[in-house]
Amino acid sequence: MSPAGFKNFLLLASSLLFAGLSAVPQSFSPSLRSGTGAACRLSRAESERRCWAPGQPPGGALCHGRGRCDCGVCICHVNEPGVYFGPLCECHEWVCETYDGRTCAGHGKCDCGKCKCQEGWFGDACQYPTHCDLTKKKSNQMCKNSQDVICSNAGTCHCGRCKCDNPDGNSLVYGKFCECDDRECIDDETEEICGGHGKCYCGNCYCGSGWHGDKCEFQCDITPWESKRRCTSPDGKICSNRGTCVCGECSCHDVDPTGDWGDIHGDTCECDERDCRAVYDRYSDDFCSGHGQCNCGKCDCKVGWYGEKCEHPRSCPLSAEESIKKCQGSSDLPCSGRGKCECGKCTCYPPGDRRVYGKTCECDDRRCEGLDGTVCGGHGTCSCGHCVCERGWFGKLCQHPRKCNMTEEQSKSLCESADGILCSGKGSCHCGKCICSAEEWYISGELCDCDDRDCDKHDGLICTGNGLCSCGSCECWDGWNGNACEIWLGTDHVFIQTPAVVMKHLLCANGLVRSFFFDSFYLPPST
């Protein structure tokens, strides 16, 4: 290159560099210091002015409070998870909307607080496809929460994805199924989230140190360490893992709707009166089989009785072990968990209910009833808890007809789960209904999409043997309550048979009234 050409090149390069620098925002200007460690050539006021966010009054936080101002240039730092960036530290990589735990639903990129969606997707979190190939049935199925409610009744379903109702634009209702409502965290008096003393996660307040209460409205006058020390039980557990520590005092979980104090008590919830009950004792208010006194979870038996639950009479020629073994039969529990064992003989419960019978109470004809109370689907008879189907019907509850008037295509269309798989890949389709795999006893549901192992257990039995597992939740039989149907609501019940199907109302522990249809029900005796 000639000297003249080289000189022209340098002039062109310098002019382009000057033009480029002039287009850069002030906060990205090169250092206005004369040298390393030298003083800033800007006044303090001018330096701070360049670090203020637009529209922010003088004296406000510089660099959005997320960095420091160095001679008119913001140097961003991290004081929360994520990365801050931008000329005034105004951008944060974690402030973009998320869906199902993924930023921009995995269908876009976060650009300074807003999702830039890929082609074919839209929405604040890029969660909605522009073209939907799902049927309305499949779409609604994908929007149902664990209680089978579409978008938790707090939103609308769009192509298998929930759009939560937030009329105020505050995004307080969120979640894959709109299951989270942070409005529950707003303090009625201060109108602040968790009273300004905690953070809200899915409608629950998590209080800062020294505060407690549903909305973090109460202040504790002792240190967190002292609070924990006072709540620690002799075995080293906080409230014996049976309660919540609030400002040095244990609030024990009351799982029994009857009684003055419930089943769990003690300064550190160390006493559990449930330890004094046997399975059959739940039919009465008596502890220790009615033959002793319960003291902090241990039975002190009356004269003439002994055993862990005072269940064995001393006058019985059998030992306690022999008595229990005789009552067990082929079951793992005495009287199959459905009765009372005394001296090797079972008395089946509930009292007066002829559906539970047998030498070891092994027959439970309640298992032949569907959730609507119909015995064997109306197409069979019940024998010792098992349905014997009429000709032309089959299934556990005789619910499937052998003849089908549908085409194979029509049948399969009714058996497809939300993801388009036949019976969720866990069963076969017959006449528009799924027959779940017998090898996997725990699979159930209309589309074989439920796992009965998710239902609560007590005494090793799903729903304690006192109800039916319905897609992960126990539907309790008459007189029973609790997550695992483990709580007997009282003794003043008389079993009545009626040929007509009637409506029965059951008062639940939380005061709500639930209604069920049964052709057999309990009524309190007339007074």
mmCIF file of N, CA and C in Angstrom, residues 275-345:
data_model
loop_
_atom_site.group_PDB
_atom_site.id
_atom_site.type_symbol
_atom_site.label_atom_id
_atom_site.label_comp_id
_atom_site.label_asym_id
_atom_site.label_seq_id
_atom_site.Cartn_x
_atom_site.Cartn_y
_atom_site.Cartn_z
ATOM 1 N N ASP A 275 -51.431 -43.799 69.141
ATOM 2 C CA ASP A 275 -50.683 -45.012 69.446
ATOM 3 C C ASP A 275 -51.447 -45.926 70.389
ATOM 4 N N CYS A 276 -52.488 -45.394 71.022
ATOM 5 C CA CYS A 276 -53.295 -46.199 71.940
ATOM 6 C C CYS A 276 -54.468 -46.874 71.244
ATOM 7 N N ARG A 277 -54.641 -46.575 69.970
ATOM 8 C CA ARG A 277 -55.786 -47.132 69.254
ATOM 9 C C ARG A 277 -55.361 -48.314 68.390
ATOM 10 N N ALA A 278 -56.261 -49.268 68.244
ATOM 11 C CA ALA A 278 -56.097 -50.318 67.247
ATOM 12 C C ALA A 278 -57.056 -49.985 66.111
ATOM 13 N N VAL A 279 -56.992 -50.738 65.022
ATOM 14 C CA VAL A 279 -57.841 -50.421 63.873
ATOM 15 C C VAL A 279 -59.307 -50.360 64.274
ATOM 16 N N TYR A 280 -59.748 -51.357 65.027
ATOM 17 C CA TYR A 280 -61.171 -51.431 65.361
ATOM 18 C C TYR A 280 -61.592 -50.363 66.368
ATOM 19 N N ASP A 281 -60.632 -49.804 67.124
ATOM 20 C CA ASP A 281 -60.989 -48.807 68.129
ATOM 21 C C ASP A 281 -61.533 -47.529 67.505
ATOM 22 N N ARG A 282 -61.311 -47.340 66.200
ATOM 23 C CA ARG A 282 -61.780 -46.110 65.583
ATOM 24 C C ARG A 282 -63.300 -46.079 65.455
ATOM 25 N N TYR A 283 -63.948 -47.216 65.771
ATOM 26 C CA TYR A 283 -65.406 -47.225 65.736
ATOM 27 C C TYR A 283 -65.990 -46.710 67.047
ATOM 28 N N SER A 284 -65.142 -46.417 68.002
ATOM 29 C CA SER A 284 -65.624 -45.917 69.283
ATOM 30 C C SER A 284 -64.720 -44.799 69.754
ATOM 31 N N ASP A 285 -65.136 -44.151 70.818
ATOM 32 C CA ASP A 285 -64.326 -43.079 71.387
ATOM 33 C C ASP A 285 -63.355 -43.616 72.429
ATOM 34 N N ASP A 286 -63.341 -44.933 72.621
ATOM 35 C CA ASP A 286 -62.515 -45.523 73.662
ATOM 36 C C ASP A 286 -61.088 -45.735 73.181
ATOM 37 N N PHE A 287 -60.143 -45.382 74.038
ATOM 38 C CA PHE A 287 -58.747 -45.707 73.790
ATOM 39 C C PHE A 287 -58.449 -47.065 74.425
ATOM 40 N N CYS A 288 -57.326 -47.642 74.039
ATOM 41 C CA CYS A 288 -56.840 -48.878 74.669
ATOM 42 C C CYS A 288 -57.906 -49.959 74.684
ATOM 43 N N SER A 289 -58.608 -50.101 73.546
ATOM 44 C CA SER A 289 -59.649 -51.129 73.373
ATOM 45 C C SER A 289 -60.774 -50.998 74.395
ATOM 46 N N GLY A 290 -60.860 -49.856 75.052
ATOM 47 C CA GLY A 290 -61.889 -49.665 76.069
ATOM 48 C C GLY A 290 -61.556 -50.298 77.400
ATOM 49 N N HIS A 291 -60.307 -50.811 77.530
ATOM 50 C CA HIS A 291 -59.925 -51.529 78.752
ATOM 51 C C HIS A 291 -58.701 -50.905 79.415
ATOM 52 N N GLY A 292 -58.501 -49.615 79.214
ATOM 53 C CA GLY A 292 -57.345 -48.983 79.841
ATOM 54 C C GLY A 292 -57.362 -47.477 79.660
ATOM 55 N N GLN A 293 -56.333 -46.845 80.180
ATOM 56 C CA GLN A 293 -56.175 -45.390 80.111
ATOM 57 C C GLN A 293 -54.948 -45.067 79.256
ATOM 58 N N CYS A 294 -55.111 -44.126 78.355
ATOM 59 C CA CYS A 294 -54.004 -43.738 77.488
ATOM 60 C C CYS A 294 -53.240 -42.574 78.119
ATOM 61 N N ASN A 295 -51.970 -42.758 78.346
ATOM 62 C CA ASN A 295 -51.115 -41.718 78.902
ATOM 63 C C ASN A 295 -49.960 -41.452 77.947
ATOM 64 N N CYS A 296 -50.052 -40.350 77.247
ATOM 65 C CA CYS A 296 -49.002 -39.921 76.308
ATOM 66 C C CYS A 296 -48.643 -41.027 75.321
ATOM 67 N N GLY A 297 -49.678 -41.645 74.749
ATOM 68 C CA GLY A 297 -49.460 -42.632 73.704
ATOM 69 C C GLY A 297 -49.231 -44.044 74.176
ATOM 70 N N LYS A 298 -49.266 -44.295 75.481
ATOM 71 C CA LYS A 298 -49.072 -45.644 76.009
ATOM 72 C C LYS A 298 -50.249 -46.041 76.879
ATOM 73 N N CYS A 299 -50.665 -47.309 76.757
ATOM 74 C CA CYS A 299 -51.848 -47.797 77.473
ATOM 75 C C CYS A 299 -51.494 -48.338 78.857
ATOM 76 N N ASP A 300 -52.219 -47.856 79.870
ATOM 77 C CA ASP A 300 -52.191 -48.441 81.209
ATOM 78 C C ASP A 300 -53.467 -49.258 81.365
ATOM 79 N N CYS A 301 -53.314 -50.592 81.330
ATOM 80 C CA CYS A 301 -54.480 -51.474 81.257
ATOM 81 C C CYS A 301 -55.172 -51.641 82.618
ATOM 82 N N LYS A 302 -56.483 -51.872 82.547
ATOM 83 C CA LYS A 302 -57.264 -52.200 83.736
ATOM 84 C C LYS A 302 -56.946 -53.629 84.166
ATOM 85 N N VAL A 303 -57.343 -53.943 85.384
ATOM 86 C CA VAL A 303 -57.139 -55.295 85.906
ATOM 87 C C VAL A 303 -57.913 -56.281 85.038
ATOM 88 N N GLY A 304 -57.246 -57.373 84.672
ATOM 89 C CA GLY A 304 -57.902 -58.405 83.872
ATOM 90 C C GLY A 304 -57.595 -58.290 82.387
ATOM 91 N N TRP A 305 -56.835 -57.220 82.005
ATOM 92 C CA TRP A 305 -56.519 -57.028 80.586
ATOM 93 C C TRP A 305 -55.028 -56.735 80.427
ATOM 94 N N TYR A 306 -54.484 -57.111 79.268
ATOM 95 C CA TYR A 306 -53.093 -56.779 78.990
ATOM 96 C C TYR A 306 -52.899 -56.718 77.467
ATOM 97 N N GLY A 307 -51.676 -56.391 77.063
ATOM 98 C CA GLY A 307 -51.376 -56.206 75.642
ATOM 99 C C GLY A 307 -51.034 -54.750 75.361
ATOM 100 N N GLU A 308 -50.423 -54.508 74.226
ATOM 101 C CA GLU A 308 -50.007 -53.143 73.875
ATOM 102 C C GLU A 308 -51.188 -52.190 73.838
ATOM 103 N N LYS A 309 -52.367 -52.704 73.427
ATOM 104 C CA LYS A 309 -53.585 -51.883 73.365
ATOM 105 C C LYS A 309 -54.643 -52.401 74.349
ATOM 106 N N CYS A 310 -54.208 -53.157 75.360
ATOM 107 C CA CYS A 310 -55.137 -53.734 76.358
ATOM 108 C C CYS A 310 -56.226 -54.550 75.665
ATOM 109 N N GLU A 311 -55.838 -55.239 74.604
ATOM 110 C CA GLU A 311 -56.828 -55.937 73.791
ATOM 111 C C GLU A 311 -57.025 -57.386 74.211
ATOM 112 N N HIS A 312 -56.199 -57.895 75.144
ATOM 113 C CA HIS A 312 -56.248 -59.325 75.440
ATOM 114 C C HIS A 312 -56.693 -59.565 76.889
ATOM 115 N N PRO A 313 -57.789 -60.332 77.066
ATOM 116 C CA PRO A 313 -58.250 -60.633 78.436
ATOM 117 C C PRO A 313 -57.356 -61.696 79.084
ATOM 118 N N ARG A 314 -57.040 -61.511 80.367
ATOM 119 C CA ARG A 314 -56.207 -62.491 81.066
ATOM 120 C C ARG A 314 -56.923 -63.819 81.248
ATOM 121 N N SER A 315 -58.262 -63.797 81.154
ATOM 122 C CA SER A 315 -59.034 -65.035 81.327
ATOM 123 C C SER A 315 -58.982 -65.921 80.082
ATOM 124 N N CYS A 316 -58.453 -65.408 78.972
ATOM 125 C CA CYS A 316 -58.399 -66.174 77.719
ATOM 126 C C CYS A 316 -57.307 -67.245 77.821
ATOM 127 N N PRO A 317 -57.627 -68.491 77.443
ATOM 128 C CA PRO A 317 -56.606 -69.554 77.518
ATOM 129 C C PRO A 317 -55.491 -69.379 76.473
ATOM 130 N N LEU A 318 -55.744 -68.535 75.455
ATOM 131 C CA LEU A 318 -54.726 -68.297 74.426
ATOM 132 C C LEU A 318 -53.808 -67.157 74.849
ATOM 133 N N SER A 319 -52.574 -67.231 74.392
ATOM 134 C CA SER A 319 -51.680 -66.098 74.599
ATOM 135 C C SER A 319 -52.060 -64.999 73.610
ATOM 136 N N ALA A 320 -51.560 -63.792 73.858
ATOM 137 C CA ALA A 320 -51.873 -62.675 72.971
ATOM 138 C C ALA A 320 -51.412 -62.981 71.549
ATOM 139 N N GLU A 321 -50.233 -63.597 71.410
ATOM 140 C CA GLU A 321 -49.709 -63.923 70.083
ATOM 141 C C GLU A 321 -50.583 -64.970 69.386
ATOM 142 N N GLU A 322 -51.027 -65.984 70.146
ATOM 143 C CA GLU A 322 -51.882 -67.028 69.572
ATOM 144 C C GLU A 322 -53.229 -66.456 69.154
ATOM 145 N N SER A 323 -53.755 -65.537 69.963
ATOM 146 C CA SER A 323 -55.044 -64.916 69.660
ATOM 147 C C SER A 323 -54.976 -64.119 68.357
ATOM 148 N N ILE A 324 -53.927 -63.309 68.232
ATOM 149 C CA ILE A 324 -53.771 -62.487 67.027
ATOM 150 C C ILE A 324 -53.573 -63.364 65.792
ATOM 151 N N LYS A 325 -52.768 -64.424 65.922
ATOM 152 C CA LYS A 325 -52.510 -65.314 64.802
ATOM 153 C C LYS A 325 -53.800 -65.986 64.320
ATOM 154 N N LYS A 326 -54.657 -66.336 65.279
ATOM 155 C CA LYS A 326 -55.921 -66.988 64.931
ATOM 156 C C LYS A 326 -56.855 -66.013 64.221
ATOM 157 N N CYS A 327 -56.774 -64.736 64.607
ATOM 158 C CA CYS A 327 -57.637 -63.711 64.003
ATOM 159 C C CYS A 327 -57.119 -63.237 62.651
ATOM 160 N N GLN A 328 -55.862 -63.505 62.373
ATOM 161 C CA GLN A 328 -55.290 -63.039 61.118
ATOM 162 C C GLN A 328 -55.701 -63.901 59.938
ATOM 163 N N GLY A 329 -55.708 -65.190 60.109
ATOM 164 C CA GLY A 329 -55.984 -66.071 58.986
ATOM 165 C C GLY A 329 -54.923 -65.869 57.923
ATOM 166 N N SER A 330 -55.346 -65.616 56.693
ATOM 167 C CA SER A 330 -54.403 -65.389 55.594
ATOM 168 C C SER A 330 -54.077 -63.910 55.412
ATOM 169 N N SER A 331 -54.649 -63.054 56.252
ATOM 170 C CA SER A 331 -54.422 -61.614 56.141
ATOM 171 C C SER A 331 -53.179 -61.200 56.926
ATOM 172 N N ASP A 332 -52.666 -60.018 56.607
ATOM 173 C CA ASP A 332 -51.520 -59.487 57.349
ATOM 174 C C ASP A 332 -51.946 -58.799 58.634
ATOM 175 N N LEU A 333 -53.244 -58.492 58.744
ATOM 176 C CA LEU A 333 -53.759 -57.778 59.911
ATOM 177 C C LEU A 333 -54.802 -58.616 60.630
ATOM 178 N N PRO A 334 -54.914 -58.480 61.954
ATOM 179 C CA PRO A 334 -55.974 -59.179 62.674
ATOM 180 C C PRO A 334 -57.335 -58.762 62.145
ATOM 181 N N CYS A 335 -58.192 -59.749 61.904
ATOM 182 C CA CYS A 335 -59.549 -59.505 61.407
ATOM 183 C C CYS A 335 -59.533 -58.702 60.115
ATOM 184 N N SER A 336 -58.491 -58.888 59.315
ATOM 185 C CA SER A 336 -58.334 -58.232 58.006
ATOM 186 C C SER A 336 -58.387 -56.722 58.101
ATOM 187 N N GLY A 337 -58.154 -56.195 59.306
ATOM 188 C CA GLY A 337 -58.211 -54.751 59.503
ATOM 189 C C GLY A 337 -59.622 -54.222 59.531
ATOM 190 N N ARG A 338 -60.623 -55.123 59.653
ATOM 191 C CA ARG A 338 -62.029 -54.697 59.591
ATOM 192 C C ARG A 338 -62.824 -55.139 60.814
ATOM 193 N N GLY A 339 -62.138 -55.466 61.903
ATOM 194 C CA GLY A 339 -62.881 -55.924 63.064
ATOM 195 C C GLY A 339 -62.044 -55.956 64.317
ATOM 196 N N LYS A 340 -62.638 -56.458 65.373
ATOM 197 C CA LYS A 340 -62.017 -56.498 66.692
ATOM 198 C C LYS A 340 -61.710 -57.947 67.068
ATOM 199 N N CYS A 341 -60.475 -58.187 67.503
ATOM 200 C CA CYS A 341 -60.044 -59.540 67.867
ATOM 201 C C CYS A 341 -59.983 -59.664 69.385
ATOM 202 N N GLU A 342 -60.741 -60.612 69.912
ATOM 203 C CA GLU A 342 -60.690 -60.910 71.349
ATOM 204 C C GLU A 342 -60.643 -62.423 71.516
ATOM 205 N N CYS A 343 -59.572 -62.859 72.114
ATOM 206 C CA CYS A 343 -59.388 -64.281 72.409
ATOM 207 C C CYS A 343 -59.557 -65.149 71.162
ATOM 208 N N GLY A 344 -58.954 -64.689 70.051
ATOM 209 C CA GLY A 344 -58.949 -65.486 68.829
ATOM 210 C C GLY A 344 -60.208 -65.407 68.004
ATOM 211 N N LYS A 345 -61.181 -64.556 68.362
ATOM 212 C CA LYS A 345 -62.428 -64.434 67.601
ATOM 213 C C LYS A 345 -62.600 -62.987 67.126
#
